[in-house]
Amino acid sequence: MFLVESLNRLIKGGEGRTVKIKRNIIASFLIRILTIAINFSIVPLTIEYVSPVKYGVWIIVTSIITWFSFFDFGMANGLRNRLAAALAFNDIERAKKYVSTTYAVFTLLAVGVFILFALINPYINWGRFLNVPSAMDEDIHLIMLVVLGTFCVQFIAQLLSTVLIAMQEPAKGEMITLFGQAAVLVALLILKNTIPGTLLVLVAALTLTPLAFIIASFFFYGRKLKAVAPSFKSIDFSYTKSILTVGGVFFFIQIGALILVQTDNIIITNILGPEAVTEFNVTYKLYSVIYMAFSIIINPYWSAFTDAYAKKDFHWIEGSINKLRKLWFIMAFIIIPVFFVMTKFIFRIWLPDSLNVAPSLSISMAVYMICYSCLALNCYFLNGIGKLKVQLLLYVVVSIVNIPMGIVFGKLWGVEGVILANVMAFIVMNIVLWIQTNRILANKATGIWNS
């Protein structure tokens, strides 16, 4: 009883914006625990179903397809900021036009990308580009087309998550993802005992994730989000410019982030082969549990910062930043080091005997996550208040340098070398963005520091 009352006081303490954040953090933690458990079950099940080499190829294929998410030209993040600002002043009509227009543009983009890819796909030598073993008898062209088709559907359907986040309710988006992942796990368990393991069958199972978002869209837009639900009569393409004013900068930042992070799999497969990609990704997936927990906490703050900045509530912003920084220090210097000590045991009980993760790879990933989470902290604040130019310039520089540096380091030190290239980029970016954040909080940001 005392524990329940204490938890209730903790949640309800503070003003409305803070209470909403606390509720979403707690709900998201509970949902993510289940999602993580499902994801960790899916990884070994998938590896056993299609083999480590095919799983590595699958990871590379999905990484490449993920690149197409950046064809939104930053509009998802632009919608997130514009919608949050409109809702801050209860401008429902404007909010509905932002949502409807973004859905229309995303549909046009998804159809265009799929048609273009379908035309050029037969002429791409995927086997050579992905370093696929010649003995693997899979139709990579068909797999790429099906994966992209699935992605295009999800590309549109996942806008629901953006709308929920803008309304400071990210936990509901997390719940939809949970249902989608649970459906994938059930499908894999059934397929494992009925159909021989192929990449094409695996792709078919993973189409259940966007299906969950489609079903959820009908549910939410028909009820709680009915006021801002997309409609043909609310589509106003003149609003595209307003979304792209912020979203255009986000687009180039996303491209930089893509080059910085998503090219790792391509570098690794070309230097060390698909199996090394599997080792890299299972290590990343394990350590991403820590980052997931941190992201659950900081995720509601993006739109909350937008709301507070629009209302000039600078006292709340400064207090929130200081709390998040203290949390990051605890995670970086206590939680992750303890977690590293436990990873050898976790890998032993989690992964098949065919996979062996070296301690050097584990510690490299630990440092990677420390730096990456710090970058997320700084970027969520700056993204929320729309101060993006310094971040944009940094991504331009590091994206140019990171690939050649990753190739050189990868040849010298293997997978750990590729990770080191990322870590060095993260450190430089964190120093600069930390300084910018401090200048803004102290009201001393001028010139590029304030744009």
PDB file of C-alpha atoms in Angstrom, residues 138-304:
ATOM      1  CA  GLU A 138      17.985 -17.212 -52.765  1.00  0.00           C
ATOM      2  CA  ASP A 139      16.409 -14.735 -55.193  1.00  0.00           C
ATOM      3  CA  ILE A 140      17.863 -11.552 -53.685  1.00  0.00           C
ATOM      4  CA  HIS A 141      16.083  -9.334 -56.218  1.00  0.00           C
ATOM      5  CA  LEU A 142      12.670 -10.665 -55.170  1.00  0.00           C
ATOM      6  CA  ILE A 143      13.605 -10.387 -51.486  1.00  0.00           C
ATOM      7  CA  MET A 144      14.698  -6.759 -51.929  1.00  0.00           C
ATOM      8  CA  LEU A 145      11.439  -5.917 -53.731  1.00  0.00           C
ATOM      9  CA  VAL A 146       9.232  -7.533 -51.077  1.00  0.00           C
ATOM     10  CA  VAL A 147      11.174  -5.909 -48.242  1.00  0.00           C
ATOM     11  CA  LEU A 148      10.885  -2.489 -49.892  1.00  0.00           C
ATOM     12  CA  GLY A 149       7.151  -2.984 -50.490  1.00  0.00           C
ATOM     13  CA  THR A 150       6.674  -3.827 -46.820  1.00  0.00           C
ATOM     14  CA  PHE A 151       8.758  -0.836 -45.842  1.00  0.00           C
ATOM     15  CA  CYS A 152       6.703   1.536 -48.053  1.00  0.00           C
ATOM     16  CA  VAL A 153       3.510   0.477 -46.276  1.00  0.00           C
ATOM     17  CA  GLN A 154       5.161   0.942 -42.885  1.00  0.00           C
ATOM     18  CA  PHE A 155       6.629   4.273 -44.042  1.00  0.00           C
ATOM     19  CA  ILE A 156       3.073   5.658 -44.250  1.00  0.00           C
ATOM     20  CA  ALA A 157       1.475   3.733 -41.377  1.00  0.00           C
ATOM     21  CA  GLN A 158       4.130   4.704 -38.817  1.00  0.00           C
ATOM     22  CA  LEU A 159       3.162   8.367 -39.100  1.00  0.00           C
ATOM     23  CA  LEU A 160       0.688   7.454 -36.377  1.00  0.00           C
ATOM     24  CA  SER A 161       3.633   7.177 -33.964  1.00  0.00           C
ATOM     25  CA  THR A 162       4.799  10.680 -34.937  1.00  0.00           C
ATOM     26  CA  VAL A 163       1.340  12.084 -34.205  1.00  0.00           C
ATOM     27  CA  LEU A 164       1.209  10.312 -30.830  1.00  0.00           C
ATOM     28  CA  ILE A 165       4.693  11.574 -29.906  1.00  0.00           C
ATOM     29  CA  ALA A 166       3.752  15.138 -30.873  1.00  0.00           C
ATOM     30  CA  MET A 167       0.802  14.788 -28.481  1.00  0.00           C
ATOM     31  CA  GLN A 168       3.305  13.639 -25.801  1.00  0.00           C
ATOM     32  CA  GLU A 169       1.894  10.095 -25.761  1.00  0.00           C
ATOM     33  CA  PRO A 170       4.761   7.958 -27.143  1.00  0.00           C
ATOM     34  CA  ALA A 171       3.796   4.973 -24.968  1.00  0.00           C
ATOM     35  CA  LYS A 172       0.837   4.274 -27.262  1.00  0.00           C
ATOM     36  CA  GLY A 173       3.178   4.041 -30.244  1.00  0.00           C
ATOM     37  CA  GLU A 174       5.345   1.647 -28.238  1.00  0.00           C
ATOM     38  CA  MET A 175       2.293  -0.528 -27.603  1.00  0.00           C
ATOM     39  CA  ILE A 176       1.571  -0.816 -31.330  1.00  0.00           C
ATOM     40  CA  THR A 177       5.162  -1.896 -31.976  1.00  0.00           C
ATOM     41  CA  LEU A 178       4.833  -4.476 -29.191  1.00  0.00           C
ATOM     42  CA  PHE A 179       1.776  -6.054 -30.826  1.00  0.00           C
ATOM     43  CA  GLY A 180       3.566  -6.122 -34.192  1.00  0.00           C
ATOM     44  CA  GLN A 181       6.662  -7.810 -32.752  1.00  0.00           C
ATOM     45  CA  ALA A 182       4.549 -10.325 -30.829  1.00  0.00           C
ATOM     46  CA  ALA A 183       2.809 -11.259 -34.078  1.00  0.00           C
ATOM     47  CA  VAL A 184       6.206 -11.755 -35.763  1.00  0.00           C
ATOM     48  CA  LEU A 185       7.378 -14.028 -32.924  1.00  0.00           C
ATOM     49  CA  VAL A 186       4.245 -16.180 -33.136  1.00  0.00           C
ATOM     50  CA  ALA A 187       4.610 -16.397 -36.930  1.00  0.00           C
ATOM     51  CA  LEU A 188       8.259 -17.499 -36.661  1.00  0.00           C
ATOM     52  CA  LEU A 189       7.410 -20.175 -34.097  1.00  0.00           C
ATOM     53  CA  ILE A 190       4.768 -21.554 -36.452  1.00  0.00           C
ATOM     54  CA  LEU A 191       6.980 -21.322 -39.551  1.00  0.00           C
ATOM     55  CA  LYS A 192       9.944 -22.991 -37.837  1.00  0.00           C
ATOM     56  CA  ASN A 193       7.943 -26.190 -37.445  1.00  0.00           C
ATOM     57  CA  THR A 194       6.168 -26.101 -40.803  1.00  0.00           C
ATOM     58  CA  ILE A 195       8.236 -24.457 -43.581  1.00  0.00           C
ATOM     59  CA  PRO A 196      11.995 -24.711 -44.376  1.00  0.00           C
ATOM     60  CA  GLY A 197      13.901 -21.546 -43.455  1.00  0.00           C
ATOM     61  CA  THR A 198      14.434 -19.083 -46.305  1.00  0.00           C
ATOM     62  CA  LEU A 199      14.915 -15.321 -46.393  1.00  0.00           C
ATOM     63  CA  LEU A 200      11.736 -14.885 -48.415  1.00  0.00           C
ATOM     64  CA  VAL A 201       9.659 -16.669 -45.782  1.00  0.00           C
ATOM     65  CA  LEU A 202      11.319 -14.540 -43.090  1.00  0.00           C
ATOM     66  CA  VAL A 203      10.420 -11.389 -45.008  1.00  0.00           C
ATOM     67  CA  ALA A 204       6.795 -12.527 -45.225  1.00  0.00           C
ATOM     68  CA  ALA A 205       6.655 -12.961 -41.440  1.00  0.00           C
ATOM     69  CA  LEU A 206       8.002  -9.472 -40.833  1.00  0.00           C
ATOM     70  CA  THR A 207       5.175  -7.857 -42.828  1.00  0.00           C
ATOM     71  CA  LEU A 208       3.067  -8.259 -39.675  1.00  0.00           C
ATOM     72  CA  THR A 209       4.697  -5.176 -38.084  1.00  0.00           C
ATOM     73  CA  PRO A 210       3.240  -2.604 -40.530  1.00  0.00           C
ATOM     74  CA  LEU A 211      -0.074  -4.467 -40.395  1.00  0.00           C
ATOM     75  CA  ALA A 212      -0.243  -3.664 -36.669  1.00  0.00           C
ATOM     76  CA  PHE A 213       0.144   0.061 -37.427  1.00  0.00           C
ATOM     77  CA  ILE A 214      -2.571  -0.054 -40.093  1.00  0.00           C
ATOM     78  CA  ILE A 215      -5.056  -1.637 -37.675  1.00  0.00           C
ATOM     79  CA  ALA A 216      -4.049   0.822 -34.920  1.00  0.00           C
ATOM     80  CA  SER A 217      -4.529   3.792 -37.267  1.00  0.00           C
ATOM     81  CA  PHE A 218      -8.173   2.879 -37.848  1.00  0.00           C
ATOM     82  CA  PHE A 219      -8.643   2.518 -34.091  1.00  0.00           C
ATOM     83  CA  PHE A 220      -6.969   5.763 -32.944  1.00  0.00           C
ATOM     84  CA  TYR A 221      -8.128   8.046 -35.757  1.00  0.00           C
ATOM     85  CA  GLY A 222     -11.653   6.765 -35.339  1.00  0.00           C
ATOM     86  CA  ARG A 223     -11.683   7.587 -31.625  1.00  0.00           C
ATOM     87  CA  LYS A 224      -9.202   9.603 -29.529  1.00  0.00           C
ATOM     88  CA  LEU A 225      -7.385  11.258 -32.457  1.00  0.00           C
ATOM     89  CA  LYS A 226     -10.537  11.926 -34.471  1.00  0.00           C
ATOM     90  CA  ALA A 227     -10.047  15.714 -34.212  1.00  0.00           C
ATOM     91  CA  VAL A 228      -6.721  15.541 -36.082  1.00  0.00           C
ATOM     92  CA  ALA A 229      -7.451  12.451 -38.211  1.00  0.00           C
ATOM     93  CA  PRO A 230      -6.210  12.772 -41.826  1.00  0.00           C
ATOM     94  CA  SER A 231      -8.884  13.597 -44.398  1.00  0.00           C
ATOM     95  CA  PHE A 232      -8.899  14.508 -48.096  1.00  0.00           C
ATOM     96  CA  LYS A 233     -10.599  17.873 -47.532  1.00  0.00           C
ATOM     97  CA  SER A 234      -7.922  18.911 -45.001  1.00  0.00           C
ATOM     98  CA  ILE A 235      -5.016  18.269 -47.392  1.00  0.00           C
ATOM     99  CA  ASP A 236      -3.360  21.612 -48.111  1.00  0.00           C
ATOM    100  CA  PHE A 237      -0.060  21.336 -49.935  1.00  0.00           C
ATOM    101  CA  SER A 238       0.789  24.934 -49.015  1.00  0.00           C
ATOM    102  CA  TYR A 239       1.457  23.526 -45.535  1.00  0.00           C
ATOM    103  CA  THR A 240       4.244  21.386 -47.002  1.00  0.00           C
ATOM    104  CA  LYS A 241       6.555  24.396 -47.089  1.00  0.00           C
ATOM    105  CA  SER A 242       5.956  25.093 -43.402  1.00  0.00           C
ATOM    106  CA  ILE A 243       6.729  21.467 -42.490  1.00  0.00           C
ATOM    107  CA  LEU A 244       9.789  21.400 -44.745  1.00  0.00           C
ATOM    108  CA  THR A 245      11.173  24.643 -43.300  1.00  0.00           C
ATOM    109  CA  VAL A 246      12.061  22.597 -40.241  1.00  0.00           C
ATOM    110  CA  GLY A 247      11.885  19.188 -41.906  1.00  0.00           C
ATOM    111  CA  GLY A 248      14.366  20.088 -44.673  1.00  0.00           C
ATOM    112  CA  VAL A 249      17.125  20.606 -42.123  1.00  0.00           C
ATOM    113  CA  PHE A 250      16.079  17.393 -40.389  1.00  0.00           C
ATOM    114  CA  PHE A 251      16.371  15.639 -43.748  1.00  0.00           C
ATOM    115  CA  PHE A 252      20.045  16.481 -44.160  1.00  0.00           C
ATOM    116  CA  ILE A 253      20.690  15.648 -40.501  1.00  0.00           C
ATOM    117  CA  GLN A 254      19.017  12.262 -41.090  1.00  0.00           C
ATOM    118  CA  ILE A 255      21.226  11.657 -44.139  1.00  0.00           C
ATOM    119  CA  GLY A 256      24.284  12.409 -42.014  1.00  0.00           C
ATOM    120  CA  ALA A 257      23.046  10.075 -39.287  1.00  0.00           C
ATOM    121  CA  LEU A 258      22.403   7.394 -41.911  1.00  0.00           C
ATOM    122  CA  ILE A 259      25.944   7.612 -43.263  1.00  0.00           C
ATOM    123  CA  LEU A 260      27.387   7.706 -39.763  1.00  0.00           C
ATOM    124  CA  VAL A 261      25.527   4.681 -38.369  1.00  0.00           C
ATOM    125  CA  GLN A 262      23.864   2.585 -41.084  1.00  0.00           C
ATOM    126  CA  THR A 263      26.935   2.204 -43.317  1.00  0.00           C
ATOM    127  CA  ASP A 264      28.667   0.085 -40.662  1.00  0.00           C
ATOM    128  CA  ASN A 265      26.992  -3.102 -41.916  1.00  0.00           C
ATOM    129  CA  ILE A 266      28.110  -2.449 -45.515  1.00  0.00           C
ATOM    130  CA  ILE A 267      31.686  -1.751 -44.446  1.00  0.00           C
ATOM    131  CA  ILE A 268      31.816  -4.857 -42.243  1.00  0.00           C
ATOM    132  CA  THR A 269      30.334  -7.237 -44.827  1.00  0.00           C
ATOM    133  CA  ASN A 270      32.756  -6.071 -47.534  1.00  0.00           C
ATOM    134  CA  ILE A 271      35.815  -6.303 -45.287  1.00  0.00           C
ATOM    135  CA  LEU A 272      34.963  -9.296 -43.076  1.00  0.00           C
ATOM    136  CA  GLY A 273      31.858 -10.993 -44.571  1.00  0.00           C
ATOM    137  CA  PRO A 274      28.166 -11.408 -43.558  1.00  0.00           C
ATOM    138  CA  GLU A 275      28.908 -13.501 -40.451  1.00  0.00           C
ATOM    139  CA  ALA A 276      30.839 -10.589 -38.926  1.00  0.00           C
ATOM    140  CA  VAL A 277      27.730  -8.472 -39.503  1.00  0.00           C
ATOM    141  CA  THR A 278      25.785 -10.939 -37.369  1.00  0.00           C
ATOM    142  CA  GLU A 279      28.343 -10.650 -34.538  1.00  0.00           C
ATOM    143  CA  PHE A 280      28.204  -6.853 -34.738  1.00  0.00           C
ATOM    144  CA  ASN A 281      24.408  -6.748 -34.720  1.00  0.00           C
ATOM    145  CA  VAL A 282      23.779  -9.185 -31.875  1.00  0.00           C
ATOM    146  CA  THR A 283      26.242  -7.167 -29.761  1.00  0.00           C
ATOM    147  CA  TYR A 284      24.535  -3.946 -30.794  1.00  0.00           C
ATOM    148  CA  LYS A 285      21.117  -5.433 -30.013  1.00  0.00           C
ATOM    149  CA  LEU A 286      22.219  -6.477 -26.525  1.00  0.00           C
ATOM    150  CA  TYR A 287      23.686  -3.079 -25.607  1.00  0.00           C
ATOM    151  CA  SER A 288      20.780  -1.279 -27.230  1.00  0.00           C
ATOM    152  CA  VAL A 289      18.712  -2.489 -24.265  1.00  0.00           C
ATOM    153  CA  ILE A 290      20.478   0.202 -22.209  1.00  0.00           C
ATOM    154  CA  TYR A 291      19.953   2.798 -24.917  1.00  0.00           C
ATOM    155  CA  MET A 292      16.284   1.790 -25.225  1.00  0.00           C
ATOM    156  CA  ALA A 293      15.773   2.456 -21.518  1.00  0.00           C
ATOM    157  CA  PHE A 294      17.444   5.853 -21.852  1.00  0.00           C
ATOM    158  CA  SER A 295      15.490   6.710 -25.008  1.00  0.00           C
ATOM    159  CA  ILE A 296      12.208   5.851 -23.275  1.00  0.00           C
ATOM    160  CA  ILE A 297      12.978   8.582 -20.756  1.00  0.00           C
ATOM    161  CA  ILE A 298      14.173  11.254 -23.199  1.00  0.00           C
ATOM    162  CA  ASN A 299      11.664  10.536 -25.986  1.00  0.00           C
ATOM    163  CA  PRO A 300       8.681  12.435 -24.466  1.00  0.00           C
ATOM    164  CA  TYR A 301      10.942  15.428 -23.796  1.00  0.00           C
ATOM    165  CA  TRP A 302      11.393  16.326 -27.505  1.00  0.00           C
ATOM    166  CA  SER A 303       7.800  17.477 -27.959  1.00  0.00           C
ATOM    167  CA  ALA A 304       7.671  18.713 -24.366  1.00  0.00           C
TER     168      ALA A 304
END
